[in-house]
Amino acid sequence: MQAVNTGFQRIVASPLIRDICIAISLSALSIFGRILTNQFHMPNIQPSTAIIMIASITLGMRYGIAVAVATALGSNIALGHGPWTMWQICAWGSVAIAVSFLKPVYKKLPIYVLVGCAALTGYLYGFIVSSPVWAAGPQAFWLYYQAGLLFDTFHAVGNAAFMGMLAPILLRAVHKVKL
């Protein structure tokens, strides 16, 4: 019995298992948050991008990308899958890659820097999700992209607001679990 208990404690204490559990929890929170905020009919205002950013800067790029993929696939079960799902994965994955470079320094950054980065990622996301229209030609792409800038701005403002609200809570929670 002692051997089983020791083995179980070793598995639970494993940094790999711990980080996977944190990533799964952040994925579930992101999926639920995206589905919940969709009920209020606020275009592009949802917590997913901020949560993906938090996963990437605390756990690393691979986990950030995993949360991005889980968010797109999981939330689109309720919201609807289509060709846009692949582009959502690419866009949120790109956000995870971009902010992962903050991992070594994010503990020293003031919250307003993370909030500003979150706002910028709204435009990065919108640009990538709009990129399939490039197949119709550059002029069609720029017209399409300009038409969607208001929605990208909603996304940017929502990202900034959710990062400001969630970062203090989730960063502290992730650090407590990682200790």
mmCIF file of C-alpha atoms in Angstrom:
data_model
loop_
_atom_site.group_PDB
_atom_site.id
_atom_site.type_symbol
_atom_site.label_atom_id
_atom_site.label_comp_id
_atom_site.label_asym_id
_atom_site.label_seq_id
_atom_site.Cartn_x
_atom_site.Cartn_y
_atom_site.Cartn_z
ATOM 1 C CA MET A 1 0.000 0.000 0.000
ATOM 2 C CA GLN A 2 2.876 2.347 0.816
ATOM 3 C CA ALA A 3 4.382 1.731 -2.630
ATOM 4 C CA VAL A 4 1.083 2.634 -4.332
ATOM 5 C CA ASN A 5 0.765 5.808 -2.235
ATOM 6 C CA THR A 6 4.363 6.831 -2.983
ATOM 7 C CA GLY A 7 3.886 6.161 -6.693
ATOM 8 C CA PHE A 8 0.659 8.189 -6.770
ATOM 9 C CA GLN A 9 2.322 11.117 -4.987
ATOM 10 C CA ARG A 10 5.201 11.000 -7.458
ATOM 11 C CA ILE A 11 2.816 11.103 -10.452
ATOM 12 C CA VAL A 12 0.772 13.992 -9.034
ATOM 13 C CA ALA A 13 3.936 15.891 -8.110
ATOM 14 C CA SER A 14 5.334 15.485 -11.619
ATOM 15 C CA PRO A 15 5.786 18.894 -13.282
ATOM 16 C CA LEU A 16 4.578 17.467 -16.609
ATOM 17 C CA ILE A 17 1.303 16.137 -15.175
ATOM 18 C CA ARG A 18 0.814 19.334 -13.159
ATOM 19 C CA ASP A 19 1.276 21.538 -16.245
ATOM 20 C CA ILE A 20 -1.067 19.352 -18.302
ATOM 21 C CA CYS A 21 -3.722 19.661 -15.584
ATOM 22 C CA ILE A 22 -3.298 23.450 -15.526
ATOM 23 C CA ALA A 23 -3.578 23.599 -19.334
ATOM 24 C CA ILE A 24 -6.728 21.453 -19.276
ATOM 25 C CA SER A 25 -8.250 23.700 -16.611
ATOM 26 C CA LEU A 26 -7.411 26.854 -18.590
ATOM 27 C CA SER A 27 -8.853 25.229 -21.732
ATOM 28 C CA ALA A 28 -12.115 24.438 -19.960
ATOM 29 C CA LEU A 29 -12.307 27.982 -18.587
ATOM 30 C CA SER A 30 -11.642 29.419 -22.052
ATOM 31 C CA ILE A 31 -14.254 27.207 -23.737
ATOM 32 C CA PHE A 32 -16.880 27.949 -21.097
ATOM 33 C CA GLY A 33 -16.078 31.677 -21.145
ATOM 34 C CA ARG A 34 -16.361 31.891 -24.918
ATOM 35 C CA ILE A 35 -19.683 30.043 -24.991
ATOM 36 C CA LEU A 36 -21.050 32.084 -22.074
ATOM 37 C CA THR A 37 -20.107 35.493 -23.484
ATOM 38 C CA ASN A 38 -21.572 34.509 -26.854
ATOM 39 C CA GLN A 39 -24.980 34.401 -25.153
ATOM 40 C CA PHE A 40 -24.786 38.177 -24.608
ATOM 41 C CA HIS A 41 -24.396 38.836 -28.367
ATOM 42 C CA MET A 42 -21.316 41.011 -27.949
ATOM 43 C CA PRO A 43 -19.273 40.526 -31.128
ATOM 44 C CA ASN A 44 -15.739 39.238 -30.543
ATOM 45 C CA ILE A 45 -15.788 40.092 -26.834
ATOM 46 C CA GLN A 46 -14.766 36.931 -24.975
ATOM 47 C CA PRO A 47 -12.050 35.835 -22.510
ATOM 48 C CA SER A 48 -10.395 33.180 -24.671
ATOM 49 C CA THR A 49 -7.533 35.233 -26.086
ATOM 50 C CA ALA A 50 -6.549 36.482 -22.621
ATOM 51 C CA ILE A 51 -6.665 32.943 -21.204
ATOM 52 C CA ILE A 52 -4.574 31.598 -24.105
ATOM 53 C CA MET A 53 -2.051 34.380 -23.463
ATOM 54 C CA ILE A 54 -1.910 33.500 -19.752
ATOM 55 C CA ALA A 55 -1.365 29.817 -20.612
ATOM 56 C CA SER A 56 1.448 30.693 -22.993
ATOM 57 C CA ILE A 57 3.310 33.066 -20.678
ATOM 58 C CA THR A 58 3.036 30.828 -17.612
ATOM 59 C CA LEU A 59 3.373 27.339 -19.107
ATOM 60 C CA GLY A 60 5.132 28.029 -22.404
ATOM 61 C CA MET A 61 4.347 28.132 -26.086
ATOM 62 C CA ARG A 62 3.373 24.461 -26.495
ATOM 63 C CA TYR A 63 0.763 24.650 -23.756
ATOM 64 C CA GLY A 64 -0.496 27.984 -25.089
ATOM 65 C CA ILE A 65 -0.991 26.404 -28.500
ATOM 66 C CA ALA A 66 -2.710 23.397 -26.896
ATOM 67 C CA VAL A 67 -5.145 25.711 -25.082
ATOM 68 C CA ALA A 68 -5.712 27.574 -28.378
ATOM 69 C CA VAL A 69 -6.564 24.357 -30.244
ATOM 70 C CA ALA A 70 -8.796 23.100 -27.421
ATOM 71 C CA THR A 71 -10.590 26.456 -27.251
ATOM 72 C CA ALA A 72 -11.400 26.568 -30.963
ATOM 73 C CA LEU A 73 -12.452 22.925 -31.227
ATOM 74 C CA GLY A 74 -14.265 22.780 -27.888
ATOM 75 C CA SER A 75 -16.195 26.040 -28.113
ATOM 76 C CA ASN A 76 -17.116 25.555 -31.753
ATOM 77 C CA ILE A 77 -18.936 22.354 -30.802
ATOM 78 C CA ALA A 78 -21.537 24.679 -29.284
ATOM 79 C CA LEU A 79 -21.029 27.707 -31.540
ATOM 80 C CA GLY A 80 -20.610 25.951 -34.882
ATOM 81 C CA HIS A 81 -17.705 24.444 -36.776
ATOM 82 C CA GLY A 82 -16.744 25.449 -40.273
ATOM 83 C CA PRO A 83 -13.726 26.415 -42.340
ATOM 84 C CA TRP A 84 -13.138 29.294 -39.913
ATOM 85 C CA THR A 85 -12.202 26.842 -37.152
ATOM 86 C CA MET A 86 -8.837 26.140 -38.782
ATOM 87 C CA TRP A 87 -8.152 29.879 -39.072
ATOM 88 C CA GLN A 88 -9.171 30.426 -35.443
ATOM 89 C CA ILE A 89 -6.656 27.757 -34.436
ATOM 90 C CA CYS A 90 -3.983 29.452 -36.564
ATOM 91 C CA ALA A 91 -4.809 32.885 -35.144
ATOM 92 C CA TRP A 92 -4.936 31.838 -31.481
ATOM 93 C CA GLY A 93 -1.860 29.652 -32.007
ATOM 94 C CA SER A 94 -0.032 32.681 -33.415
ATOM 95 C CA VAL A 95 -1.069 34.684 -30.361
ATOM 96 C CA ALA A 96 0.332 31.915 -28.141
ATOM 97 C CA ILE A 97 3.610 31.934 -30.079
ATOM 98 C CA ALA A 98 3.909 35.731 -30.026
ATOM 99 C CA VAL A 99 3.317 36.149 -26.291
ATOM 100 C CA SER A 100 5.439 33.139 -25.314
ATOM 101 C CA PHE A 101 8.456 35.409 -25.728
ATOM 102 C CA LEU A 102 7.230 37.247 -22.610
ATOM 103 C CA LYS A 103 7.569 34.090 -20.480
ATOM 104 C CA PRO A 104 11.046 34.903 -19.088
ATOM 105 C CA VAL A 105 10.084 38.461 -18.090
ATOM 106 C CA TYR A 106 6.329 38.553 -17.490
ATOM 107 C CA LYS A 107 6.641 38.470 -13.681
ATOM 108 C CA LYS A 108 8.498 41.786 -13.846
ATOM 109 C CA LEU A 109 6.040 43.441 -16.234
ATOM 110 C CA PRO A 110 3.356 45.781 -14.920
ATOM 111 C CA ILE A 111 -0.197 44.671 -15.642
ATOM 112 C CA TYR A 112 -0.749 47.489 -18.126
ATOM 113 C CA VAL A 113 1.911 45.981 -20.437
ATOM 114 C CA LEU A 114 0.013 42.670 -20.499
ATOM 115 C CA VAL A 115 -3.232 44.587 -21.066
ATOM 116 C CA GLY A 116 -1.634 46.455 -23.992
ATOM 117 C CA CYS A 117 -0.304 43.224 -25.490
ATOM 118 C CA ALA A 118 -3.761 41.693 -25.134
ATOM 119 C CA ALA A 119 -5.267 44.599 -27.055
ATOM 120 C CA LEU A 120 -2.721 44.211 -29.865
ATOM 121 C CA THR A 121 -3.476 40.503 -30.173
ATOM 122 C CA GLY A 122 -7.063 41.361 -31.101
ATOM 123 C CA TYR A 123 -5.756 42.902 -34.312
ATOM 124 C CA LEU A 124 -3.294 40.041 -34.923
ATOM 125 C CA TYR A 125 -6.138 37.538 -34.531
ATOM 126 C CA GLY A 126 -8.383 39.499 -36.908
ATOM 127 C CA PHE A 127 -5.665 39.796 -39.537
ATOM 128 C CA ILE A 128 -4.990 36.047 -39.518
ATOM 129 C CA VAL A 129 -8.665 35.044 -39.521
ATOM 130 C CA SER A 130 -9.205 37.389 -42.487
ATOM 131 C CA SER A 131 -6.212 36.068 -44.438
ATOM 132 C CA PRO A 132 -8.087 33.398 -46.481
ATOM 133 C CA VAL A 133 -9.720 36.251 -48.407
ATOM 134 C CA TRP A 134 -6.268 36.993 -49.863
ATOM 135 C CA ALA A 135 -7.022 34.204 -52.357
ATOM 136 C CA ALA A 136 -9.501 36.608 -53.996
ATOM 137 C CA GLY A 137 -6.707 39.134 -54.462
ATOM 138 C CA PRO A 138 -5.026 41.850 -52.408
ATOM 139 C CA GLN A 139 -7.689 44.470 -53.112
ATOM 140 C CA ALA A 140 -10.472 42.146 -51.965
ATOM 141 C CA PHE A 141 -8.465 41.273 -48.862
ATOM 142 C CA TRP A 142 -7.884 44.894 -47.832
ATOM 143 C CA LEU A 143 -11.542 45.787 -48.382
ATOM 144 C CA TYR A 144 -12.602 42.784 -46.320
ATOM 145 C CA TYR A 145 -10.052 43.527 -43.600
ATOM 146 C CA GLN A 146 -11.070 47.183 -43.372
ATOM 147 C CA ALA A 147 -14.725 46.167 -43.114
ATOM 148 C CA GLY A 148 -13.831 43.959 -40.145
ATOM 149 C CA LEU A 149 -11.670 46.475 -38.267
ATOM 150 C CA LEU A 150 -14.558 47.478 -36.000
ATOM 151 C CA PHE A 151 -14.935 43.844 -34.913
ATOM 152 C CA ASP A 152 -11.166 43.596 -34.402
ATOM 153 C CA THR A 153 -11.389 46.707 -32.229
ATOM 154 C CA PHE A 154 -14.159 45.078 -30.165
ATOM 155 C CA HIS A 155 -11.888 42.048 -29.836
ATOM 156 C CA ALA A 156 -8.936 44.242 -28.797
ATOM 157 C CA VAL A 157 -10.975 46.106 -26.169
ATOM 158 C CA GLY A 158 -12.451 42.846 -24.878
ATOM 159 C CA ASN A 159 -8.992 41.265 -24.679
ATOM 160 C CA ALA A 160 -7.660 44.229 -22.717
ATOM 161 C CA ALA A 161 -10.605 44.181 -20.310
ATOM 162 C CA PHE A 162 -10.452 40.427 -19.739
ATOM 163 C CA MET A 163 -6.665 40.503 -19.310
ATOM 164 C CA GLY A 164 -7.029 43.252 -16.725
ATOM 165 C CA MET A 165 -9.669 41.229 -14.860
ATOM 166 C CA LEU A 166 -8.279 37.710 -15.238
ATOM 167 C CA ALA A 167 -4.492 38.129 -15.135
ATOM 168 C CA PRO A 168 -4.222 38.979 -11.427
ATOM 169 C CA ILE A 169 -6.425 36.010 -10.517
ATOM 170 C CA LEU A 170 -5.180 33.383 -12.980
ATOM 171 C CA LEU A 171 -1.479 34.259 -12.729
ATOM 172 C CA ARG A 172 -1.665 33.922 -8.943
ATOM 173 C CA ALA A 173 -3.613 30.649 -9.216
ATOM 174 C CA VAL A 174 -1.159 29.124 -11.705
ATOM 175 C CA HIS A 175 1.801 30.121 -9.528
ATOM 176 C CA LYS A 176 0.213 28.548 -6.440
ATOM 177 C CA VAL A 177 -0.347 25.272 -8.278
ATOM 178 C CA LYS A 178 3.159 25.283 -9.767
ATOM 179 C CA LEU A 179 4.837 25.650 -6.351
#
